[in-house]
Coordinates of C-alpha atoms (C1' of nucleotides) in Angstrom, one line a residue:
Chain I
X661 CA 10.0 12.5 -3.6
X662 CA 13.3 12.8 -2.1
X663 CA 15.0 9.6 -0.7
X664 CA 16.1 11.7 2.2
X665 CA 13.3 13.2 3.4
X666 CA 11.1 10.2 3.1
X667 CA 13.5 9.1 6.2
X668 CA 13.6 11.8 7.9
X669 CA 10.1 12.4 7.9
X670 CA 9.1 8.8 8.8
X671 CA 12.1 8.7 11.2
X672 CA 10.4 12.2 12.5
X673 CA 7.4 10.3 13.3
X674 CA 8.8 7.7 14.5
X675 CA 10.4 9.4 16.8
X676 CA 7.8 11.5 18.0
X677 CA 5.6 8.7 18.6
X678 CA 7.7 6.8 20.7
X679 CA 8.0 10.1 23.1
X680 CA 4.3 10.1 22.9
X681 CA 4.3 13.6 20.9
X682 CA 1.4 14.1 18.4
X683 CA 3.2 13.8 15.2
X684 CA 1.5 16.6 14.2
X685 CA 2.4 19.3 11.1
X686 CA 4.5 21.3 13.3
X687 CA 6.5 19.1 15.6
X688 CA 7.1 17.0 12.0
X689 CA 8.4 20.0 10.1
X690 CA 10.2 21.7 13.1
X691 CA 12.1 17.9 13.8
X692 CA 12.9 17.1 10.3
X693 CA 14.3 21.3 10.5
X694 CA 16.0 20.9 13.2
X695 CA 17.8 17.8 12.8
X696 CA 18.3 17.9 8.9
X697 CA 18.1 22.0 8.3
X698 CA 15.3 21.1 6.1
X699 CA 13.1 24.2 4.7
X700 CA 9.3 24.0 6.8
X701 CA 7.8 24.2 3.7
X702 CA 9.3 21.4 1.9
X703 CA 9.2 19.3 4.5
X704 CA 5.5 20.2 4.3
X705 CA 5.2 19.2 0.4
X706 CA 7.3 16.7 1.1
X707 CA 5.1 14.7 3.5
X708 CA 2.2 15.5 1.3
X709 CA 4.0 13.6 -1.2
X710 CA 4.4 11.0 1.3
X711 CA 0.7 11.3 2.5
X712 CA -0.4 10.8 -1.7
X713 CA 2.0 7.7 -2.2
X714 CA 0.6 6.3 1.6
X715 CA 3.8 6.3 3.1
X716 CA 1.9 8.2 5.3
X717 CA -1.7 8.5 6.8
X718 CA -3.0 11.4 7.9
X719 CA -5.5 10.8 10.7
X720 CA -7.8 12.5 12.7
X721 CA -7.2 11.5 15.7
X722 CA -9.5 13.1 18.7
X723 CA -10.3 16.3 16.8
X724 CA -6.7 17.1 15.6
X725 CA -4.8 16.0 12.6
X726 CA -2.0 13.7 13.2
X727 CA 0.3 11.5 10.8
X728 CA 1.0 7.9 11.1
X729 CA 3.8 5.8 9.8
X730 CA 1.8 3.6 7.4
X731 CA 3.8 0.5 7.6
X732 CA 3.9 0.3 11.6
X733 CA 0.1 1.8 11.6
X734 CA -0.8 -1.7 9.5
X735 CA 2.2 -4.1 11.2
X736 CA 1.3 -3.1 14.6
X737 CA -2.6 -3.4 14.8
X738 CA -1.8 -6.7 12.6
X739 CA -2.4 -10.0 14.8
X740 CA 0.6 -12.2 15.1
X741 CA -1.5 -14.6 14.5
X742 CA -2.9 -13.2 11.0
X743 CA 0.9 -12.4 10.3
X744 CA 1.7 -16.1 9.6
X745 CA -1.8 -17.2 8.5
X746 CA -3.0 -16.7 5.0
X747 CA -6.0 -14.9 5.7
X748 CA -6.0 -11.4 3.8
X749 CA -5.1 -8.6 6.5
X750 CA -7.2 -5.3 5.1
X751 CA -3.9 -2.9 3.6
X752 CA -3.4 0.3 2.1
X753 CA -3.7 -1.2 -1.1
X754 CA -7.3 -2.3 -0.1
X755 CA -8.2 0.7 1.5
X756 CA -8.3 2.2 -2.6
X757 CA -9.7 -0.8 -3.7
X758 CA -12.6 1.3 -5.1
X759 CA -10.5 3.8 -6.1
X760 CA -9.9 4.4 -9.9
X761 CA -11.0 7.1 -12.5
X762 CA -7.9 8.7 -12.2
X763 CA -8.7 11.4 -14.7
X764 CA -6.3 12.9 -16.8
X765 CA -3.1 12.9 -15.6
X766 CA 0.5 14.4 -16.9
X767 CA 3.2 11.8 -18.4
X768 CA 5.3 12.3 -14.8
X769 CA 2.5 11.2 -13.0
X770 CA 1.3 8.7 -15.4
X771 CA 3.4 5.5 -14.3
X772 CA 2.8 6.5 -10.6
X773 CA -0.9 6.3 -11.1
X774 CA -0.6 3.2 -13.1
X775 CA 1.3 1.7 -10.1
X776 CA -1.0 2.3 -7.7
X777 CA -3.7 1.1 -10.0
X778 CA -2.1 -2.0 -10.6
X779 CA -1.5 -2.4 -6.8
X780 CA -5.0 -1.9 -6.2
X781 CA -6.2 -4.7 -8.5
X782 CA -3.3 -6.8 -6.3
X783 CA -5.3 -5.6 -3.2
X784 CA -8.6 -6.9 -5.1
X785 CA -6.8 -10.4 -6.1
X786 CA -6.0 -11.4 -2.8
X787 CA -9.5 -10.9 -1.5
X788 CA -11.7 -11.7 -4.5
X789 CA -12.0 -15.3 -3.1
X790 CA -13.1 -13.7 0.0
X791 CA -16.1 -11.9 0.0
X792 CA -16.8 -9.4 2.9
X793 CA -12.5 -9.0 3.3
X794 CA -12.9 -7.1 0.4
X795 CA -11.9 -3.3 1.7
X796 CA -13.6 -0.3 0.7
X797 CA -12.1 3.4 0.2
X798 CA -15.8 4.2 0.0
X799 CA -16.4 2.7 3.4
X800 CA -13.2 4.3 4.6
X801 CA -14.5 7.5 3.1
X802 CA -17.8 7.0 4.3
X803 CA -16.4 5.9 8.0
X804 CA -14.2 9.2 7.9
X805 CA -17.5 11.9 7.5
X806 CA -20.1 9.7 9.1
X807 CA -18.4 8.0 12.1
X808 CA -16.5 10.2 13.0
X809 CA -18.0 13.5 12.1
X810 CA -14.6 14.9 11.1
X811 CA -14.2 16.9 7.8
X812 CA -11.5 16.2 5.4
X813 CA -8.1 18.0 6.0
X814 CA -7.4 20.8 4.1
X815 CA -4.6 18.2 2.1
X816 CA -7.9 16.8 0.5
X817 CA -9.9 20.4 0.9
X818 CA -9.3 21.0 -3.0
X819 CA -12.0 17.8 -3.4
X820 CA -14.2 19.3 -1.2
X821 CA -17.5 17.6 -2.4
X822 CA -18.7 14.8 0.3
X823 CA -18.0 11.7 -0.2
X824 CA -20.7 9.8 -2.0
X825 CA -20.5 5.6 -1.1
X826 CA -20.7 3.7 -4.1
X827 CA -23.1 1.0 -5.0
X828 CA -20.6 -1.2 -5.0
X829 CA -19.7 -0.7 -1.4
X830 CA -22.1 -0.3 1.7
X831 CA -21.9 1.1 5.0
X832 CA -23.0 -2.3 6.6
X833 CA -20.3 -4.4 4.6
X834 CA -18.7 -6.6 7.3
X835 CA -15.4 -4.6 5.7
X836 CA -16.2 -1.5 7.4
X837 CA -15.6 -2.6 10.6
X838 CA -12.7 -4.5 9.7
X839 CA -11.2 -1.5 8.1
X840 CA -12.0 0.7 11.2
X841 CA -8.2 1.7 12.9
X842 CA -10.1 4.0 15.7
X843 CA -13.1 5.3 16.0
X844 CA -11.9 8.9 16.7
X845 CA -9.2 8.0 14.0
X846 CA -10.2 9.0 10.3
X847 CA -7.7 8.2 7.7
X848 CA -7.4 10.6 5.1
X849 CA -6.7 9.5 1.7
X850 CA -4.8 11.6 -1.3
X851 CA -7.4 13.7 -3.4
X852 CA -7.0 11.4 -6.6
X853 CA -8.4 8.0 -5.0
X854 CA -10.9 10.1 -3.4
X855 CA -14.9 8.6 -4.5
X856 CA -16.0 12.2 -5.0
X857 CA -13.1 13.0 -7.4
X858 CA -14.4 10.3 -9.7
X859 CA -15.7 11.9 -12.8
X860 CA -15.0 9.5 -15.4
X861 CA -17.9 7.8 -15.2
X862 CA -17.2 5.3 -17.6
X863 CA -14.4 3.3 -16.6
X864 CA -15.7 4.2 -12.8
X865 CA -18.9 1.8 -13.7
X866 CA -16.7 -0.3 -15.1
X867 CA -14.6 -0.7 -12.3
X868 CA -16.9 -0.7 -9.7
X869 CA -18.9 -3.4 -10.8
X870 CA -18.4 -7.1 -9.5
X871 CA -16.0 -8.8 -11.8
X872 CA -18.6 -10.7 -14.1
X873 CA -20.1 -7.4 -14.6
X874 CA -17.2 -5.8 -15.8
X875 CA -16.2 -8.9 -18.0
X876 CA -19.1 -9.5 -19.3
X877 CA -19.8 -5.9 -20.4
X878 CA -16.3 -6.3 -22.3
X879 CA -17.0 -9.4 -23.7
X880 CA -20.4 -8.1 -25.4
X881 CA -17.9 -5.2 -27.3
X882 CA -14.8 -7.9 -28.0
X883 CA -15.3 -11.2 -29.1
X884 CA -11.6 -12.1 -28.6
X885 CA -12.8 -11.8 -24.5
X886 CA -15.5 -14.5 -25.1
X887 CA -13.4 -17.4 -24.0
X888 CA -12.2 -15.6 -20.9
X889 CA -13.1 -16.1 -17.4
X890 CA -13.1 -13.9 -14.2
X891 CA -10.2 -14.5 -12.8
X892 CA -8.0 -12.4 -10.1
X893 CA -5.5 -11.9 -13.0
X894 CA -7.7 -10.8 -15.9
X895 CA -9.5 -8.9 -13.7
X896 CA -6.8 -7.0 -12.9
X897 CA -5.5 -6.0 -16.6
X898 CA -9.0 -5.4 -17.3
X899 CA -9.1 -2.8 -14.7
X900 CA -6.3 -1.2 -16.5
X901 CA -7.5 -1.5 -19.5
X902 CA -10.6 -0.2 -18.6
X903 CA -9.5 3.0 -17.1
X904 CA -6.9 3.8 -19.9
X905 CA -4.1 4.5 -17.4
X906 CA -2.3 1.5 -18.4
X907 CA -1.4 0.4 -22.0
X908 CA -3.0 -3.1 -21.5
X909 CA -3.8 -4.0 -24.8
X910 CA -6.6 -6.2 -25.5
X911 CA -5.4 -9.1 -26.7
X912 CA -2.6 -9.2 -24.1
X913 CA -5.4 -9.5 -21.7
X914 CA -7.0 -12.1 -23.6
X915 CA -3.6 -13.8 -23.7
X916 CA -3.6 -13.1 -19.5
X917 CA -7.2 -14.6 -19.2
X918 CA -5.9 -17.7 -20.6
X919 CA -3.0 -18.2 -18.9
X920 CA -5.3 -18.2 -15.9
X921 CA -7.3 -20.7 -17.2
X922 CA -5.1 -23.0 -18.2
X923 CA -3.3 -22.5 -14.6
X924 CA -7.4 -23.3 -13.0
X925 CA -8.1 -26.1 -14.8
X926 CA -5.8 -29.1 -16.2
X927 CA -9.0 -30.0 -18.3
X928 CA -8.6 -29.1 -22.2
X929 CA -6.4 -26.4 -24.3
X930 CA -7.6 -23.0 -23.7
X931 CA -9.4 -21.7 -26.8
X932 CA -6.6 -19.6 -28.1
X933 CA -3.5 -21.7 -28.0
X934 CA -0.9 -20.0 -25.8
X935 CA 2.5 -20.6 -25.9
X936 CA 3.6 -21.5 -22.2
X937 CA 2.7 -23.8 -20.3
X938 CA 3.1 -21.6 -17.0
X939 CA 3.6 -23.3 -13.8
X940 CA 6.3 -25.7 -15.9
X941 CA 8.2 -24.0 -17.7
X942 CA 8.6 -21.2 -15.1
X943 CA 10.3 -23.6 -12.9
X944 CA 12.1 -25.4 -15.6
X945 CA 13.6 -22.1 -16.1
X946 CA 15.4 -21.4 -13.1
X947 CA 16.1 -25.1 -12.2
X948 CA 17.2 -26.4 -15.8
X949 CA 20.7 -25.2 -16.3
X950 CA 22.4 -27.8 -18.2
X951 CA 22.2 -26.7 -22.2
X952 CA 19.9 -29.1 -24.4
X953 CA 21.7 -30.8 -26.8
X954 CA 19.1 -30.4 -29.8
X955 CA 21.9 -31.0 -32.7
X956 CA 22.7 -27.5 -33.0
X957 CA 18.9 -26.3 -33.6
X958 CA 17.1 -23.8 -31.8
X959 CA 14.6 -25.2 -30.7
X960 CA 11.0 -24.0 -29.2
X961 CA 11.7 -24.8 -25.6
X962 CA 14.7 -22.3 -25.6
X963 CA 12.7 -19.4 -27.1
X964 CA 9.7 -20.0 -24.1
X965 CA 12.6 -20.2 -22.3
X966 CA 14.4 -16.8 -23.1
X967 CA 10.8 -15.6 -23.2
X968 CA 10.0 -16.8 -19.9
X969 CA 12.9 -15.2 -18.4
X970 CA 12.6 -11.6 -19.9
X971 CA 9.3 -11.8 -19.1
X972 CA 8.3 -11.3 -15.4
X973 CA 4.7 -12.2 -16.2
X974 CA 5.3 -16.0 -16.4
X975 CA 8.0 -16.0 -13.7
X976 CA 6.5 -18.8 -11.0
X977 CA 7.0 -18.1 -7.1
X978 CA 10.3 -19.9 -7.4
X979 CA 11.6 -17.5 -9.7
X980 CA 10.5 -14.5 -8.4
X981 CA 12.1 -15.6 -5.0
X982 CA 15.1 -16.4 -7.2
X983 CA 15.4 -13.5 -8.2
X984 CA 14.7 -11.2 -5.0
X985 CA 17.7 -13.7 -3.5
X986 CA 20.1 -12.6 -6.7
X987 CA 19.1 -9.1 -6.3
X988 CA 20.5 -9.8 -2.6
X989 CA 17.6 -10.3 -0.6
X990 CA 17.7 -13.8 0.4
X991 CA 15.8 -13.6 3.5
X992 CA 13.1 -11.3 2.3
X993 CA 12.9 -14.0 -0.4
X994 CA 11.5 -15.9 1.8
X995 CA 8.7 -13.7 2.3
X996 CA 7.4 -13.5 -1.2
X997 CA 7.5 -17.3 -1.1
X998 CA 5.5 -18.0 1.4
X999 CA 2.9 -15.0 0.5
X1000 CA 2.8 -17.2 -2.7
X1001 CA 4.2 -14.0 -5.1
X1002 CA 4.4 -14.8 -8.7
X1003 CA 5.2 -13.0 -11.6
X1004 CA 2.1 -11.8 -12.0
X1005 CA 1.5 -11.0 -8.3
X1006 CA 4.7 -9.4 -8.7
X1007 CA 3.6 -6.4 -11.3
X1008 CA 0.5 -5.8 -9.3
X1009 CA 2.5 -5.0 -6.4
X1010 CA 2.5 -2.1 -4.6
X1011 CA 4.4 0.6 -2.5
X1012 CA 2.1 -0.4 0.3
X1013 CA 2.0 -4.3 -1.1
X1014 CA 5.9 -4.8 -0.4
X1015 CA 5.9 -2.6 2.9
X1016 CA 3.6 -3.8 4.7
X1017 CA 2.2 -6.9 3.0
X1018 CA 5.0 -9.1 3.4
X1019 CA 6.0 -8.4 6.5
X1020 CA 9.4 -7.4 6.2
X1021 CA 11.9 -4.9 7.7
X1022 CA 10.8 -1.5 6.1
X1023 CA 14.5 -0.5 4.8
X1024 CA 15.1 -3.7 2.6
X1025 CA 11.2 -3.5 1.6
X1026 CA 11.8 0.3 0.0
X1027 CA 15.2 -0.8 -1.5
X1028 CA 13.2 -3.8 -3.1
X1029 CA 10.1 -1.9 -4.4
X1030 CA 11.9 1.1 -5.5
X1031 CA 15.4 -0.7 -7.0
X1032 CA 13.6 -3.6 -8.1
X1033 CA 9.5 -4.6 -8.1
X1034 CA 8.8 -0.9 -9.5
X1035 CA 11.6 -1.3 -12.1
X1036 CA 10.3 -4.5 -13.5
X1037 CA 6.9 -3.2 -13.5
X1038 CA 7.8 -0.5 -15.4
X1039 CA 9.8 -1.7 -18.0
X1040 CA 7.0 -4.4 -18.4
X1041 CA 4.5 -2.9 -19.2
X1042 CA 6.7 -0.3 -21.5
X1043 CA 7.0 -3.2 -23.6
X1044 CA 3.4 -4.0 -23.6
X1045 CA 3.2 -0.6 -24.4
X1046 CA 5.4 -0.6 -27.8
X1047 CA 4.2 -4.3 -28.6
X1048 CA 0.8 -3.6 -29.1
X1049 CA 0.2 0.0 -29.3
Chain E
dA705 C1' 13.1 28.3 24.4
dC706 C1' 12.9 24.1 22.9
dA707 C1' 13.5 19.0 23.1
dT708 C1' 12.7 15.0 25.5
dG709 C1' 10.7 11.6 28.8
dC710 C1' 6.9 9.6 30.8
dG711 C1' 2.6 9.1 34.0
dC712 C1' -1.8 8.7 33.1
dA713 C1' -6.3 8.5 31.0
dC714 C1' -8.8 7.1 27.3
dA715 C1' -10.5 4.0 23.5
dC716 C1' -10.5 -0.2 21.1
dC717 C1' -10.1 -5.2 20.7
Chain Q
dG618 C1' -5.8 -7.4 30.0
dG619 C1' -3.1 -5.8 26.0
dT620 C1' -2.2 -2.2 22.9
dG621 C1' -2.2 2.4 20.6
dT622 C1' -2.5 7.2 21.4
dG623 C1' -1.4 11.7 23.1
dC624 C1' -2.2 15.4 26.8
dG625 C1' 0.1 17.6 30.2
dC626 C1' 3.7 18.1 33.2
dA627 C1' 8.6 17.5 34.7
dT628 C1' 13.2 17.6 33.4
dG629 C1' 17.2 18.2 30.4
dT630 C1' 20.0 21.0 27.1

DNA sequence: ACATGCGCACACC
DNA sequence: GGTGTGCGCATGT
């Protein structure tokens, strides 16, 4: 995807929404055409690109397709009211909550799916505690065919099999309505987080079972997960695990399960003795600058210390906001402070996460996800990758 | 011919 | 009542 024409198809929209056009195929391509002298039929792959990514939703609006700007779609049916509160606002990233069984996938496509994956278990964190705010793409899939009688759009026509609700979601979770945009409105989602395209049946069970399920089912083949509780973290790396589109190794989530527990409880050691001491350290990190005078000896609280700050994984919300102020976002900073964004929190983010979730201007939320969040992500879980593989 | 603006009706919350 | 949406028509280029 193109920088350019991720702009001038959003601005496209935009545009045509605000002289109450249906954004529509045609008036999209024939704007971006005329204003840019882009080709129709790239702008046409193009915003399918955009549509798979959920930059943009494609609706169904009253009987005829129309596209929606995802991040004002979500900001502007948003509450002020549930803006500043902490209560989970249904996103994109919950909307493919159930979504997973990628299937096989090419090495270009590989990290993408991983990101959305790992975005969708960020979705599933912030709502685990919160049972019933937990969206469905099954509902939403379910909502699409049965509410609203509409089809799916010839984008998603190549999965052409209906929609079959999972077990794990219902048509009378309190979810559904929450996720409902518009009645007449369906929103279509990319063929690989469609239900119906799920054929890996394994890691689907997997995924789409509660949490203690899924843990519990690992714990019986892996002793080293014995000691490990469900937590939103753990969960998380062992939906990646599970589904093989992400080198999570094992033991690394073993190591992540403990780290969670010993951030839950200030009770005893965790079982298997972990290095860091998160919540600490992290902020001794970034607020400790004066050199320890240790008599010329390295000692262990400067390797944790290098550790902690080449690792994004144990960086606390201070030092993720740190570090979105020294990559020169101070003000947007202040969003992933107060939305309580941790290292952790940090590789599980989204597209959709940093666009919408924080509530921040859409230009320096793209420059931050794309120059920054994704990069980190990436290279960190590269290096999970060659550590343990 | 095509782009743009906008009144109005409709639907949802 | 507020808001989002877009049809259909008028007007501008």
């Amino acid at each position: 995807m193109s920088e350019p024409y991720r702009e001038w198809i959003l601005g496209s929209i935009d545009s045509l929404r605000s002289r109450k056009a249906r954004p529509d195929l045609d008036r999209i391509c024939r704007m971006v055409k005329r204003r840019h002298g882009s080709d129709w039929d790239r702008t046409r792959s193009e915003l399918e690109k955009l549509i798979e990514e959920q930059t943009v939703l494609k609706v169904n609006y009253k009987g005829s397709v129309s596209y929606r700007n995802a991040a004002k779609v979500l900001r502007g049916r948003r509450r002020p009211e549930q803006s500043k509160c902490a209560v989970k606002q249904p996103s994109l990233a919950d909307w493919s909550a159930g979504d997973s069984a990628l299937g096989p996938v090419d090495e270009e496509d590989h990290m993408e799916d991983m990101e959305d994956e790992m975005s969708t278990t960020a979705g599933m964190d912030s709502s685990m505690d919160e049972e019933g705010d937990e969206s469905s793409l099954d509902a939403m899939c379910a909502q699409s065919t049965a509410d609203s009688g509409i089809s799916m759009s010839p984008i998603t026509s190549s999965n052409t099999s209906q929609p079959v609700p999972s077990p794990a979601s219902s048509k009378n979770s309190p979810t559904h309505d929450a996720l409902r945009q518009d009645t007449d409105s369906a929103y279509i989602l990319p063929d690989h987080i469609q239900p119906a395209a799920q054929q890996d049946t394994g890691s689907v069970a997997l995924v789409q079972q509660p949490a203690a399920i899924c843990l519990s089912t690992l714990q019986a083949e892996d002793p080293l997960l014995s000691h490990c509780t469900v937590t939103p973290v753990s969960m998380s790396a062992l939906r990646l695990q599970s589904q093989h589109i992400c080198p999570v190794p094992l033991h690394h989530i073993v190591s992540v399960c403990h780290q969670d527990e010993a951030l839950k409880s200030d009770g005893g050691p965790p079982a298997v003795p972990d290095p860091v001491e998160e919540g600490d350290m992290c902020t001794k990190s970034t607020t400790e600058e004066e050199p320890v005078n240790n008599g010329g000896m390295n000692n262990g609280n400067d390797v944790v210390k290098r550790e902690i700050e080449q690792d994004p994984l144990l960086w606390s919300v201070a030092d993720v906001a740190s570090y979105i102020t020294s990559v020169g976002f101070p003000e947007q900073a202040l969003a992933f402070r107060t939305q309580e964004i941790d290292g952790k929190s940090l590789l599980l983010m989204q597209r959709s996460d940093v666009l919408t979730g924080l509530s921040i201007r859409l230009g320096p939320a793209l420059k931050i996800y794309e120059n920054h969040v994704k990069v980190l992500q990436r290279s960190h879980f590269q290096d999970d990758s060659r550590l343990f593989s």
